[in-house]
Amino acid sequence: TLFRSRGGKMDHKKEQQKQQAARAAADYIKEGMTIGLGSGTTSRYLIREAGKRYGQGLHFYGIATSRDSEQLAASLGIPLLEPEQAGKIHLAIDGVDEIDREFRAVKGGGGALLREKIIASWAEEVIWIMDESKLVERLGAFPFPVETVPFGMPFVKRRIADMGAVPALRMGDGKSYLTDSGNFILDVQFAENTDISQAAEQIRNMPGVVETGYFGQMCSRIAAGTSSGVKVMENPHRAV
Ligand code: 5RP
C-alpha cells in the first residue's frame, strides 16, 4: 500500500523522490501563470526546476511563501510578485510534513505555515509534492506546528497543555525561533488517537494563535515520488 506508517529504510532515495515529484508538478506550470512557490527542501527542488524552465523560455511569475524561497527564486531569475501586485494565483506548489488518505495534511515543519496557508487558500489549484515517507495512515506523528504572536505564546502553551498535549517552543540558534512574520512556533505532540482536525480547530480559536499547520484537504492533487515512480493523485474532496 502506498500509504503507510512513517519511517522505513528509504532515506537514500528520499532526495530523488522529492526531485521526481517536483519535476512532475513543474509540468503544471504554464506560460503566463502566477505560481505560489512553497518552502522546504522539496519545494527547493521545485523552485530549481521552475527556474530551469524559466531559463528555457517558459514565462511565469512567482509569489514566495518564505524569504528562503524568495531568495532562491530570485537567484534563478524568476520574477517575483508581492501580494499587492499579484492578481490571480493560478497554481501553488508546496511540500507537506504528513498527509493521510483523505488528503488532509500537516505542514509548517519549516516554519512557513502562515504564508503557505494564505497562498494555498488563494490559489486556484494547489499541488503538494513529497517523497513517500510523507504518506501516513494517521496524522499526528509529526509535531504539530502552531504559530502564535509572542505575547500570547505562554497562554496558548498552557491551554494546549490543558488539552493533554505537549507543546514545545521551537528554538533556533539557542533563541526562540521567529517566523518570517515575527511570531513564535509551538510544536505540539498530541496524545495518540487525537483527532487532529478537531484539535486544530480548538487551537485555532485560542486568542494569540495566528495559524496552525493543519491544512485540511486544500490541495487539488498530490505528486508523490515513490520507489516505483511518481504517483499523481487527484483530491476528490478539495475544500478551500
Ligand atoms: C514549511 C513546510 C514544508 O513544506 C514542509 O515542512 C515540508 O518540508 P520538506 O520538503 O523539507 O520535507 O510546510 O513550512
Coordinates of N, CA and C and ligand atoms in Angstrom, one line a residue:
T1 N 0.8 -1.2 0.0 CA 0.0 0.0 0.0 C 0.9 1.2 0.0
L2 N 0.4 2.2 -0.7 CA 1.2 3.5 -0.8 C 1.2 4.2 0.5
F3 N 0.1 4.3 1.2 CA 0.0 5.0 2.5 C 0.4 4.0 3.6
R4 N 1.3 4.5 4.4 CA 1.8 3.6 5.5 C 2.3 4.4 6.6
S5 N 2.7 3.7 7.7 CA 3.2 4.4 8.8 C 4.5 5.1 8.5
R6 N 4.9 6.2 9.2 CA 6.1 6.9 8.9 C 7.3 6.0 9.2
G7 N 8.4 6.3 8.6 CA 9.6 5.6 8.9 C 10.0 4.7 7.8
G8 N 11.0 3.8 7.9 CA 11.3 2.9 6.9 C 12.7 3.2 6.4
K9 N 13.2 2.3 5.5 CA 14.6 2.5 5.1 C 14.7 3.0 3.7
M10 N 14.2 4.2 3.5 CA 14.2 4.8 2.1 C 15.0 6.1 2.1
D11 N 15.7 6.4 3.2 CA 16.3 7.7 3.2 C 17.2 8.0 2.0
H12 N 18.0 7.0 1.6 CA 18.9 7.2 0.5 C 18.1 7.6 -0.8
K13 N 16.9 7.2 -0.9 CA 16.1 7.5 -2.1 C 15.3 8.8 -2.0
K14 N 15.2 9.3 -0.8 CA 14.3 10.4 -0.5 C 14.5 11.6 -1.4
E15 N 15.8 12.0 -1.5 CA 16.0 13.2 -2.3 C 15.6 13.0 -3.8
Q16 N 15.9 11.8 -4.3 CA 15.5 11.5 -5.6 C 14.0 11.6 -5.8
Q17 N 13.3 11.0 -4.8 CA 11.8 11.0 -4.9 C 11.2 12.4 -4.8
K18 N 11.8 13.3 -4.0 CA 11.4 14.7 -3.9 C 11.6 15.4 -5.2
Q19 N 12.7 15.1 -5.8 CA 13.1 15.7 -7.1 C 12.1 15.3 -8.2
Q20 N 11.8 14.0 -8.2 CA 10.8 13.5 -9.2 C 9.5 14.1 -9.0
A21 N 9.0 14.2 -7.8 CA 7.7 14.8 -7.5 C 7.7 16.3 -8.0
A22 N 8.8 17.0 -7.7 CA 8.9 18.4 -8.1 C 8.9 18.5 -9.6
R23 N 9.5 17.6 -10.3 CA 9.5 17.7 -11.7 C 8.1 17.5 -12.3
A24 N 7.4 16.5 -11.7 CA 6.1 16.2 -12.2 C 5.2 17.4 -12.0
A25 N 5.3 18.1 -10.8 CA 4.5 19.3 -10.5 C 4.8 20.4 -11.4
A26 N 6.1 20.6 -11.8 CA 6.5 21.7 -12.6 C 5.9 21.6 -14.0
D27 N 5.5 20.4 -14.4 CA 4.8 20.2 -15.7 C 3.4 21.0 -15.7
Y28 N 2.9 21.3 -14.6 CA 1.6 22.1 -14.5 C 1.8 23.6 -14.6
I29 N 3.1 24.0 -14.6 CA 3.3 25.5 -14.7 C 3.2 25.8 -16.2
K30 N 2.3 26.7 -16.5 CA 2.1 27.1 -17.9 C 2.4 28.6 -18.1
E31 N 2.7 28.9 -19.4 CA 3.0 30.3 -19.8 C 2.0 31.3 -19.2
G32 N 2.6 32.4 -18.6 CA 1.7 33.5 -18.1 C 1.1 33.3 -16.7
M33 N 1.3 32.1 -16.1 CA 0.7 31.9 -14.8 C 1.5 32.6 -13.7
T34 N 0.7 32.8 -12.6 CA 1.4 33.2 -11.3 C 1.4 32.0 -10.4
I35 N 2.6 31.7 -9.9 CA 2.8 30.4 -9.2 C 3.2 30.7 -7.7
G36 N 2.5 30.1 -6.8 CA 2.8 30.2 -5.4 C 4.0 29.2 -5.2
L37 N 5.1 29.7 -4.7 CA 6.3 28.9 -4.5 C 6.4 28.5 -3.1
G38 N 6.3 27.2 -2.8 CA 6.3 26.7 -1.4 C 7.7 26.8 -0.8
S39 N 7.8 26.2 0.4 CA 9.0 26.3 1.2 C 9.4 24.9 1.7
G40 N 10.7 24.8 2.0 CA 11.2 23.5 2.5 C 12.1 22.8 1.4
T41 N 12.6 21.7 1.7 CA 13.6 21.0 0.8 C 12.9 20.5 -0.5
T42 N 11.7 20.0 -0.4 CA 11.1 19.5 -1.6 C 10.7 20.7 -2.5
S43 N 10.3 21.8 -1.9 CA 9.9 23.0 -2.7 C 11.2 23.6 -3.3
R44 N 12.3 23.4 -2.7 CA 13.5 23.9 -3.3 C 13.8 23.2 -4.6
Y45 N 13.6 21.9 -4.7 CA 13.7 21.2 -5.9 C 12.8 21.8 -7.0
L46 N 11.5 22.1 -6.5 CA 10.6 22.7 -7.5 C 11.0 24.0 -8.0
I47 N 11.5 24.8 -7.1 CA 11.9 26.2 -7.5 C 13.1 26.1 -8.5
R48 N 14.0 25.2 -8.2 CA 15.2 25.0 -9.1 C 14.7 24.5 -10.5
E49 N 13.7 23.6 -10.5 CA 13.2 23.1 -11.8 C 12.5 24.2 -12.5
A50 N 11.7 24.9 -11.7 CA 10.9 26.0 -12.4 C 11.9 27.1 -12.9
G51 N 13.0 27.3 -12.2 CA 14.0 28.3 -12.6 C 14.6 27.8 -14.0
K52 N 14.8 26.5 -14.0 CA 15.4 26.0 -15.2 C 14.5 26.2 -16.4
R53 N 13.2 25.9 -16.2 CA 12.2 26.0 -17.3 C 12.0 27.5 -17.6
Y54 N 12.1 28.4 -16.7 CA 12.1 29.8 -17.0 C 13.2 30.2 -17.9
G55 N 14.4 29.7 -17.6 CA 15.6 29.9 -18.4 C 15.4 29.4 -19.8
Q56 N 14.6 28.3 -20.0 CA 14.4 27.8 -21.3 C 13.2 28.4 -22.1
G57 N 12.7 29.5 -21.4 CA 11.7 30.3 -22.2 C 10.2 30.2 -21.7
L58 N 10.0 29.5 -20.6 CA 8.6 29.4 -20.0 C 8.5 30.6 -19.1
H59 N 7.6 31.5 -19.4 CA 7.5 32.7 -18.6 C 6.3 32.7 -17.6
F60 N 6.6 32.9 -16.4 CA 5.6 33.0 -15.4 C 6.1 33.8 -14.2
Y61 N 5.2 34.2 -13.3 CA 5.6 34.9 -12.1 C 5.6 34.0 -10.9
G62 N 6.4 34.3 -9.9 CA 6.3 33.6 -8.7 C 5.9 34.5 -7.5
I63 N 5.2 33.8 -6.5 CA 5.0 34.5 -5.3 C 5.4 33.6 -4.2
A64 N 6.3 34.0 -3.4 CA 7.1 33.1 -2.5 C 6.4 33.0 -1.1
T65 N 6.5 31.8 -0.5 CA 5.9 31.6 0.8 C 6.9 31.8 1.9
S66 N 8.1 32.1 1.6 CA 9.1 32.4 2.6 C 10.3 33.2 2.0
R67 N 11.1 33.8 2.9 CA 12.2 34.6 2.5 C 13.2 33.7 1.8
D68 N 13.4 32.4 2.3 CA 14.3 31.5 1.7 C 13.9 31.2 0.3
S69 N 12.6 30.9 0.0 CA 12.2 30.6 -1.3 C 12.3 31.8 -2.2
E70 N 12.0 33.0 -1.6 CA 12.1 34.2 -2.4 C 13.6 34.4 -2.9
Q71 N 14.5 34.2 -2.0 CA 15.9 34.3 -2.4 C 16.3 33.4 -3.4
L72 N 15.9 32.1 -3.2 CA 16.3 31.1 -4.2 C 15.7 31.4 -5.6
A73 N 14.4 31.7 -5.6 CA 13.8 32.0 -6.9 C 14.4 33.2 -7.6
A74 N 14.7 34.3 -6.8 CA 15.3 35.5 -7.3 C 16.6 35.1 -7.9
S75 N 17.4 34.3 -7.2 CA 18.7 34.0 -7.7 C 18.7 33.2 -9.0
L76 N 17.5 32.6 -9.3 CA 17.4 31.8 -10.6 C 16.7 32.6 -11.7
G77 N 16.4 33.9 -11.4 CA 15.9 34.8 -12.4 C 14.4 34.7 -12.5
I78 N 13.7 34.1 -11.6 CA 12.2 34.0 -11.6 C 11.7 35.4 -11.2
P79 N 10.9 36.1 -12.0 CA 10.3 37.3 -11.5 C 9.3 37.1 -10.4
L80 N 9.4 37.9 -9.3 CA 8.6 37.6 -8.1 C 7.6 38.8 -7.9
L81 N 6.4 38.4 -7.5 CA 5.4 39.4 -7.1 C 5.2 39.5 -5.6
E82 N 4.9 40.7 -5.2 CA 4.5 40.9 -3.8 C 3.0 40.7 -3.8
P83 N 2.4 40.4 -2.6 CA 1.0 40.2 -2.6 C 0.1 41.3 -3.2
E84 N 0.5 42.5 -3.0 CA -0.3 43.6 -3.5 C -0.2 43.7 -5.1
Q85 N 0.8 43.1 -5.6 CA 1.0 43.1 -7.1 C 0.3 41.9 -7.7
A86 N 0.1 40.9 -7.0 CA -0.4 39.6 -7.5 C -1.9 39.7 -7.8
G87 N -2.4 39.3 -8.9 CA -3.8 39.2 -9.2 C -4.1 37.7 -8.8
K88 N -4.6 37.0 -9.8 CA -4.9 35.6 -9.6 C -3.7 34.8 -9.3
I89 N -3.7 33.9 -8.4 CA -2.6 32.9 -8.2 C -3.2 31.6 -8.9
H90 N -2.6 31.3 -10.0 CA -3.1 30.2 -10.8 C -2.9 28.8 -10.1
L91 N -1.7 28.7 -9.5 CA -1.2 27.4 -9.0 C -0.2 27.6 -7.9
A92 N -0.4 26.9 -6.8 CA 0.6 26.9 -5.7 C 1.2 25.5 -5.6
I93 N 2.5 25.4 -5.5 CA 3.1 24.1 -5.3 C 3.9 24.1 -4.0
D94 N 3.7 23.1 -3.2 CA 4.4 23.2 -1.8 C 4.6 21.8 -1.3
G95 N 5.4 21.7 -0.3 CA 5.6 20.4 0.3 C 4.7 20.1 1.5
V96 N 4.8 19.0 2.1 CA 4.0 18.7 3.3 C 4.9 18.0 4.3
D97 N 4.4 17.9 5.6 CA 5.2 17.1 6.6 C 4.5 15.8 6.7
E98 N 3.2 15.7 6.6 CA 2.4 14.5 6.7 C 1.2 14.6 5.9
I99 N 0.7 13.6 5.3 CA -0.6 13.6 4.6 C -1.2 12.3 4.7
D100 N -2.6 12.3 4.9 CA -3.3 11.0 5.0 C -4.1 10.7 3.7
R101 N -4.8 9.6 3.8 CA -5.6 9.2 2.6 C -6.7 10.1 2.2
E102 N -7.1 10.9 3.2 CA -8.2 11.9 2.9 C -7.6 13.2 2.4
F103 N -6.3 13.2 2.1 CA -5.6 14.4 1.6 C -5.6 15.5 2.6
R104 N -5.6 15.1 3.9 CA -5.5 16.1 5.0 C -4.0 16.2 5.3
A105 N -3.5 17.4 5.4 CA -2.0 17.5 5.6 C -1.7 18.3 6.9
V106 N -0.5 18.0 7.4 CA 0.1 18.8 8.4 C 1.4 19.4 7.7
K107 N 1.5 20.8 7.9 CA 2.6 21.5 7.3 C 3.2 22.4 8.4
G108 N 4.4 23.0 8.0 CA 4.9 24.0 8.9 C 6.2 23.6 9.6
G109 N 6.7 22.4 9.2 CA 8.0 22.0 9.8 C 9.1 23.0 9.5
G110 N 8.9 23.7 8.4 CA 9.9 24.7 8.1 C 9.6 26.1 8.6
G111 N 8.4 26.2 9.3 CA 8.0 27.5 9.9 C 7.3 28.5 9.0
A112 N 7.0 28.0 7.7 CA 6.4 29.0 6.8 C 4.9 28.8 6.7
L113 N 4.3 28.2 7.6 CA 2.9 27.8 7.5 C 1.9 28.9 7.2
L114 N 2.2 30.1 7.8 CA 1.2 31.2 7.7 C 1.1 31.6 6.2
R115 N 2.3 32.0 5.6 CA 2.2 32.4 4.2 C 1.8 31.3 3.3
E116 N 2.2 30.1 3.7 CA 1.8 28.9 2.9 C 0.3 28.7 2.8
K117 N -0.3 28.9 4.0 CA -1.8 28.8 4.0 C -2.4 29.9 3.3
I118 N -1.9 31.1 3.4 CA -2.5 32.2 2.7 C -2.5 31.9 1.2
I119 N -1.3 31.5 0.7 CA -1.1 31.3 -0.7 C -2.0 30.1 -1.2
A120 N -2.0 29.0 -0.4 CA -2.8 27.9 -0.8 C -4.3 28.2 -0.9
S121 N -4.7 29.1 0.1 CA -6.2 29.4 0.1 C -6.6 30.3 -1.0
W122 N -5.6 31.0 -1.6 CA -6.0 31.9 -2.7 C -5.7 31.3 -4.1
A123 N -5.0 30.3 -4.1 CA -4.6 29.7 -5.4 C -5.8 28.9 -6.0
E124 N -5.9 29.0 -7.3 CA -6.9 28.2 -8.0 C -6.7 26.7 -7.9
E125 N -5.4 26.4 -8.0 CA -5.0 24.9 -7.9 C -3.8 24.8 -7.0
V126 N -3.8 23.7 -6.2 CA -2.7 23.5 -5.3 C -2.2 22.1 -5.5
I127 N -0.9 22.0 -5.7 CA -0.2 20.7 -5.8 C 0.7 20.5 -4.6
W128 N 0.6 19.4 -3.9 CA 1.5 19.1 -2.8 C 2.5 18.1 -3.3
I129 N 3.8 18.3 -3.1 CA 4.8 17.4 -3.6 C 5.6 16.8 -2.4
M130 N 6.0 15.6 -2.6 CA 6.6 14.9 -1.5 C 7.3 13.6 -1.9
D131 N 8.2 13.1 -1.0 CA 8.6 11.7 -1.1 C 7.6 10.8 -0.3
E132 N 7.7 9.5 -0.5 CA 6.7 8.7 0.0 C 6.6 8.6 1.5
S133 N 7.7 9.0 2.2 CA 7.7 9.0 3.7 C 6.6 9.9 4.3
K134 N 6.1 10.8 3.5 CA 5.1 11.8 4.0 C 3.7 11.2 4.0
L135 N 3.5 10.1 3.3 CA 2.2 9.5 3.2 C 2.0 8.6 4.5
V136 N 1.0 9.0 5.3 CA 0.8 8.3 6.6 C -0.7 7.8 6.7
E137 N -0.8 6.7 7.5 CA -2.2 6.2 7.7 C -2.9 7.2 8.7
R138 N -2.1 7.8 9.6 CA -2.7 8.6 10.6 C -1.9 9.9 10.8
L139 N -2.5 11.0 10.8 CA -1.7 12.3 11.2 C -1.4 12.3 12.6
G140 N -0.3 12.9 13.0 CA 0.0 13.1 14.5 C 1.3 12.7 14.9
A141 N 2.1 11.9 14.1 CA 3.4 11.6 14.5 C 4.3 12.8 14.4
F142 N 4.1 13.6 13.4 CA 4.9 14.8 13.2 C 4.4 15.9 14.2
P143 N 5.3 16.5 14.9 CA 4.9 17.6 15.9 C 4.1 18.7 15.2
F144 N 3.0 19.0 15.7 CA 2.0 19.9 15.1 C 2.4 21.3 15.3
P145 N 2.7 22.1 14.2 CA 3.1 23.5 14.4 C 1.9 24.5 14.7
V146 N 2.1 25.3 15.6 CA 1.1 26.3 16.0 C 1.9 27.7 16.0
E147 N 1.5 28.6 15.2 CA 2.1 29.9 15.2 C 1.4 30.9 16.1
T148 N 2.1 31.5 17.0 CA 1.4 32.4 18.0 C 2.1 33.8 18.0
V149 N 1.4 34.8 18.3 CA 2.1 36.1 18.5 C 2.9 35.9 19.8
P150 N 4.0 36.6 19.9 CA 4.9 36.3 21.1 C 4.1 36.6 22.4
F151 N 3.3 37.6 22.5 CA 2.7 38.0 23.7 C 1.7 36.8 24.2
G152 N 1.1 36.2 23.2 CA 0.1 35.2 23.5 C 0.7 33.8 23.8
M153 N 1.9 33.6 23.5 CA 2.5 32.3 23.5 C 2.4 31.6 24.8
P154 N 2.7 32.2 26.0 CA 2.6 31.5 27.3 C 1.2 31.0 27.6
F155 N 0.2 31.8 27.2 CA -1.2 31.5 27.5 C -1.6 30.3 26.6
V156 N -1.2 30.4 25.3 CA -1.6 29.4 24.4 C -0.9 28.1 24.8
K157 N 0.3 28.2 25.2 CA 1.1 27.0 25.6 C 0.3 26.3 26.8
R158 N -0.1 27.0 27.7 CA -0.8 26.4 28.9 C -2.1 25.8 28.5
R159 N -2.8 26.5 27.6 CA -4.1 25.9 27.2 C -4.0 24.7 26.4
I160 N -2.9 24.6 25.6 CA -2.7 23.4 24.8 C -2.3 22.3 25.8
A161 N -1.5 22.6 26.8 CA -1.1 21.5 27.8 C -2.4 21.1 28.5
D162 N -3.3 22.0 28.8 CA -4.6 21.6 29.4 C -5.4 20.6 28.5
M163 N -5.1 20.6 27.2 CA -5.8 19.7 26.4 C -5.2 18.3 26.5
G164 N -4.1 18.1 27.2 CA -3.5 16.8 27.3 C -2.4 16.6 26.3
A165 N -2.0 17.7 25.6 CA -1.0 17.6 24.6 C 0.3 18.2 25.2
V166 N 1.4 18.0 24.5 CA 2.7 18.5 25.0 C 3.3 19.6 24.0
P167 N 3.2 20.9 24.3 CA 3.7 21.9 23.4 C 5.1 22.3 23.8
A168 N 5.9 22.4 22.7 CA 7.3 22.8 23.0 C 7.6 24.1 22.1
L169 N 8.2 25.1 22.7 CA 8.5 26.3 21.9 C 9.7 25.9 21.0
R170 N 9.5 26.2 19.7 CA 10.5 25.9 18.7 C 11.7 26.9 19.0
M171 N 12.9 26.3 18.9 CA 14.2 27.1 19.2 C 15.0 27.1 17.9
G172 N 15.8 28.0 17.7 CA 16.8 28.1 16.6 C 18.0 28.9 17.1
D173 N 19.1 28.4 16.9 CA 20.4 29.1 17.3 C 20.3 29.5 18.8
G174 N 19.8 28.7 19.6 CA 19.8 29.0 21.1 C 18.7 30.0 21.5
K175 N 17.9 30.5 20.5 CA 16.9 31.5 20.9 C 15.5 31.0 20.4
S176 N 14.5 31.6 20.8 CA 13.1 31.3 20.3 C 13.2 31.5 18.8
Y177 N 12.7 30.5 18.1 CA 12.6 30.6 16.6 C 11.6 31.7 16.2
L178 N 11.9 32.6 15.3 CA 10.9 33.6 14.9 C 10.6 33.3 13.4
T179 N 9.3 33.4 13.1 CA 8.8 33.1 11.7 C 9.1 34.4 10.9
D180 N 8.9 34.3 9.6 CA 9.0 35.5 8.7 C 8.1 36.6 9.2
S181 N 7.0 36.3 9.8 CA 6.1 37.3 10.3 C 6.4 37.8 11.7
G182 N 7.5 37.3 12.3 CA 7.9 37.7 13.7 C 7.1 37.0 14.8
N183 N 6.6 35.8 14.5 CA 5.9 35.1 15.5 C 6.7 33.9 16.0
F184 N 6.2 33.3 17.1 CA 6.7 32.1 17.7 C 6.0 30.8 17.1
I185 N 6.7 29.7 17.2 CA 6.0 28.4 16.9 C 6.1 27.5 18.1
L186 N 4.9 26.9 18.4 CA 4.8 25.8 19.4 C 4.7 24.5 18.6
D187 N 5.6 23.6 18.8 CA 5.4 22.3 18.2 C 4.7 21.4 19.2
V188 N 3.6 20.9 18.8 CA 2.7 20.2 19.7 C 2.7 18.7 19.4
Q189 N 2.9 17.9 20.5 CA 2.8 16.4 20.4 C 1.4 16.1 21.0
F190 N 0.5 15.6 20.2 CA -0.8 15.2 20.7 C -0.7 13.8 21.3
A191 N -1.7 13.5 22.2 CA -1.9 12.1 22.7 C -2.3 11.3 21.5
E192 N -1.9 10.0 21.6 CA -2.3 9.1 20.5 C -3.8 9.1 20.3
N193 N -4.2 8.9 19.0 CA -5.6 8.9 18.7 C -6.4 10.2 18.8
T194 N -5.6 11.3 18.9 CA -6.3 12.6 18.9 C -6.8 12.9 17.5
D195 N -8.0 13.4 17.3 CA -8.5 13.9 16.0 C -7.8 15.2 15.7
I196 N -6.9 15.2 14.8 CA -6.0 16.4 14.6 C -6.9 17.5 14.0
S197 N -7.9 17.3 13.2 CA -8.6 18.4 12.6 C -9.4 19.1 13.7
Q198 N -10.0 18.3 14.7 CA -10.7 18.9 15.8 C -9.8 19.7 16.7
A199 N -8.7 19.1 17.0 CA -7.7 19.7 17.9 C -7.2 21.0 17.3
A200 N -7.0 21.0 16.0 CA -6.5 22.2 15.2 C -7.5 23.3 15.3
E201 N -8.8 22.9 15.2 CA -9.9 23.9 15.3 C -9.9 24.6 16.6
Q202 N -9.8 23.7 17.6 CA -9.8 24.2 19.0 C -8.7 25.2 19.3
I203 N -7.5 24.8 18.8 CA -6.3 25.7 19.0 C -6.4 26.9 18.1
R204 N -6.9 26.8 16.9 CA -7.1 28.0 16.0 C -7.9 29.1 16.7
N205 N -8.9 28.6 17.5 CA -9.8 29.6 18.2 C -9.2 30.2 19.4
M206 N -8.0 29.9 19.9 CA -7.4 30.5 21.0 C -6.8 31.9 20.7
P207 N -7.2 32.9 21.4 CA -6.7 34.2 21.1 C -5.1 34.2 21.2
G208 N -4.5 34.8 20.3 CA -3.0 34.7 20.3 C -2.5 33.8 19.2
V209 N -3.3 32.8 18.8 CA -2.9 31.9 17.8 C -3.1 32.6 16.4
V210 N -2.1 32.6 15.6 CA -2.2 33.2 14.3 C -2.6 32.1 13.2
E211 N -2.0 31.0 13.3 CA -2.4 29.9 12.4 C -1.9 28.6 12.9
T212 N -2.4 27.5 12.4 CA -1.9 26.2 12.7 C -1.4 25.5 11.4
G213 N -0.7 24.4 11.6 CA -0.2 23.6 10.5 C -1.2 22.6 9.9
Y214 N -2.4 22.7 10.3 CA -3.4 21.8 9.7 C -3.9 22.3 8.4
F215 N -3.7 21.6 7.3 CA -4.1 22.0 6.0 C -5.1 21.0 5.5
G216 N -6.4 21.1 5.9 CA -7.3 20.1 5.6 C -7.7 20.1 4.1
Q217 N -7.4 19.1 3.4 CA -7.9 18.9 2.0 C -7.8 20.1 1.1
M218 N -6.8 20.9 1.3 CA -6.7 22.1 0.5 C -6.0 21.9 -0.9
C219 N -5.5 20.7 -1.1 CA -4.8 20.5 -2.4 C -5.7 20.0 -3.5
S220 N -5.4 20.3 -4.7 CA -6.1 19.8 -5.8 C -5.6 18.4 -6.2
R221 N -4.3 18.2 -6.0 CA -3.7 16.9 -6.3 C -2.4 16.9 -5.6
I222 N -1.8 15.6 -5.5 CA -0.5 15.5 -4.9 C 0.4 14.8 -6.0
A223 N 1.7 15.0 -5.9 CA 2.6 14.3 -6.7 C 3.6 13.7 -5.7
A224 N 3.6 12.4 -5.5 CA 4.5 11.7 -4.6 C 5.5 10.9 -5.3
G225 N 6.8 11.2 -5.0 CA 7.8 10.3 -5.6 C 7.8 9.0 -4.7
T226 N 7.9 7.9 -5.4 CA 7.9 6.6 -4.7 C 8.9 5.7 -5.3
S227 N 9.2 4.5 -4.7 CA 10.2 3.6 -5.3 C 9.8 3.1 -6.6
S228 N 8.5 3.2 -6.9 CA 8.1 2.8 -8.3 C 7.6 4.0 -9.2
G229 N 8.3 5.1 -9.0 CA 8.0 6.2 -9.8 C 7.1 7.3 -9.2
V230 N 6.7 8.3 -9.9 CA 5.9 9.4 -9.3 C 4.4 9.0 -9.5
K231 N 3.7 9.2 -8.4 CA 2.3 9.0 -8.4 C 1.6 10.3 -8.3
V232 N 0.8 10.6 -9.3 CA 0.0 11.9 -9.2 C -1.4 11.5 -8.9
M233 N -2.0 12.0 -7.8 CA -3.3 11.7 -7.4 C -4.2 12.9 -7.3
E234 N -5.4 12.9 -7.8 CA -6.3 14.0 -7.7 C -7.0 13.9 -6.4
N235 N -7.3 15.0 -5.8 CA -8.1 15.1 -4.5 C -9.5 15.3 -4.8
P236 N -10.4 14.2 -4.5 CA -11.8 14.4 -4.8 C -12.5 15.3 -3.8
H237 N -11.9 15.5 -2.7 CA -12.5 16.2 -1.6 C -12.1 17.7 -1.5
R238 N -11.5 18.2 -2.5 CA -10.8 19.5 -2.3 C -11.8 20.6 -1.7
A239 N -11.3 21.2 -0.6 CA -12.1 22.2 0.1 C -11.2 23.3 0.4
V240 N -11.6 24.5 -0.1 CA -10.8 25.7 0.2 C -11.6 26.7 0.9
Ligands
5RP1 C1 7.4 24.5 5.6 C2 6.6 23.4 5.1 C3 7.2 22.4 4.2 O1 6.5 22.3 3.1 C4 7.3 21.1 4.9 O2 7.9 21.2 6.2 C5 8.0 20.0 4.1 O3 9.3 20.3 4.0 P1 10.3 19.3 3.3 O4 10.0 19.4 1.9 O5 11.7 19.9 3.6 O6 10.2 17.9 3.9 O7 5.4 23.2 5.4 O8 6.7 25.3 6.5

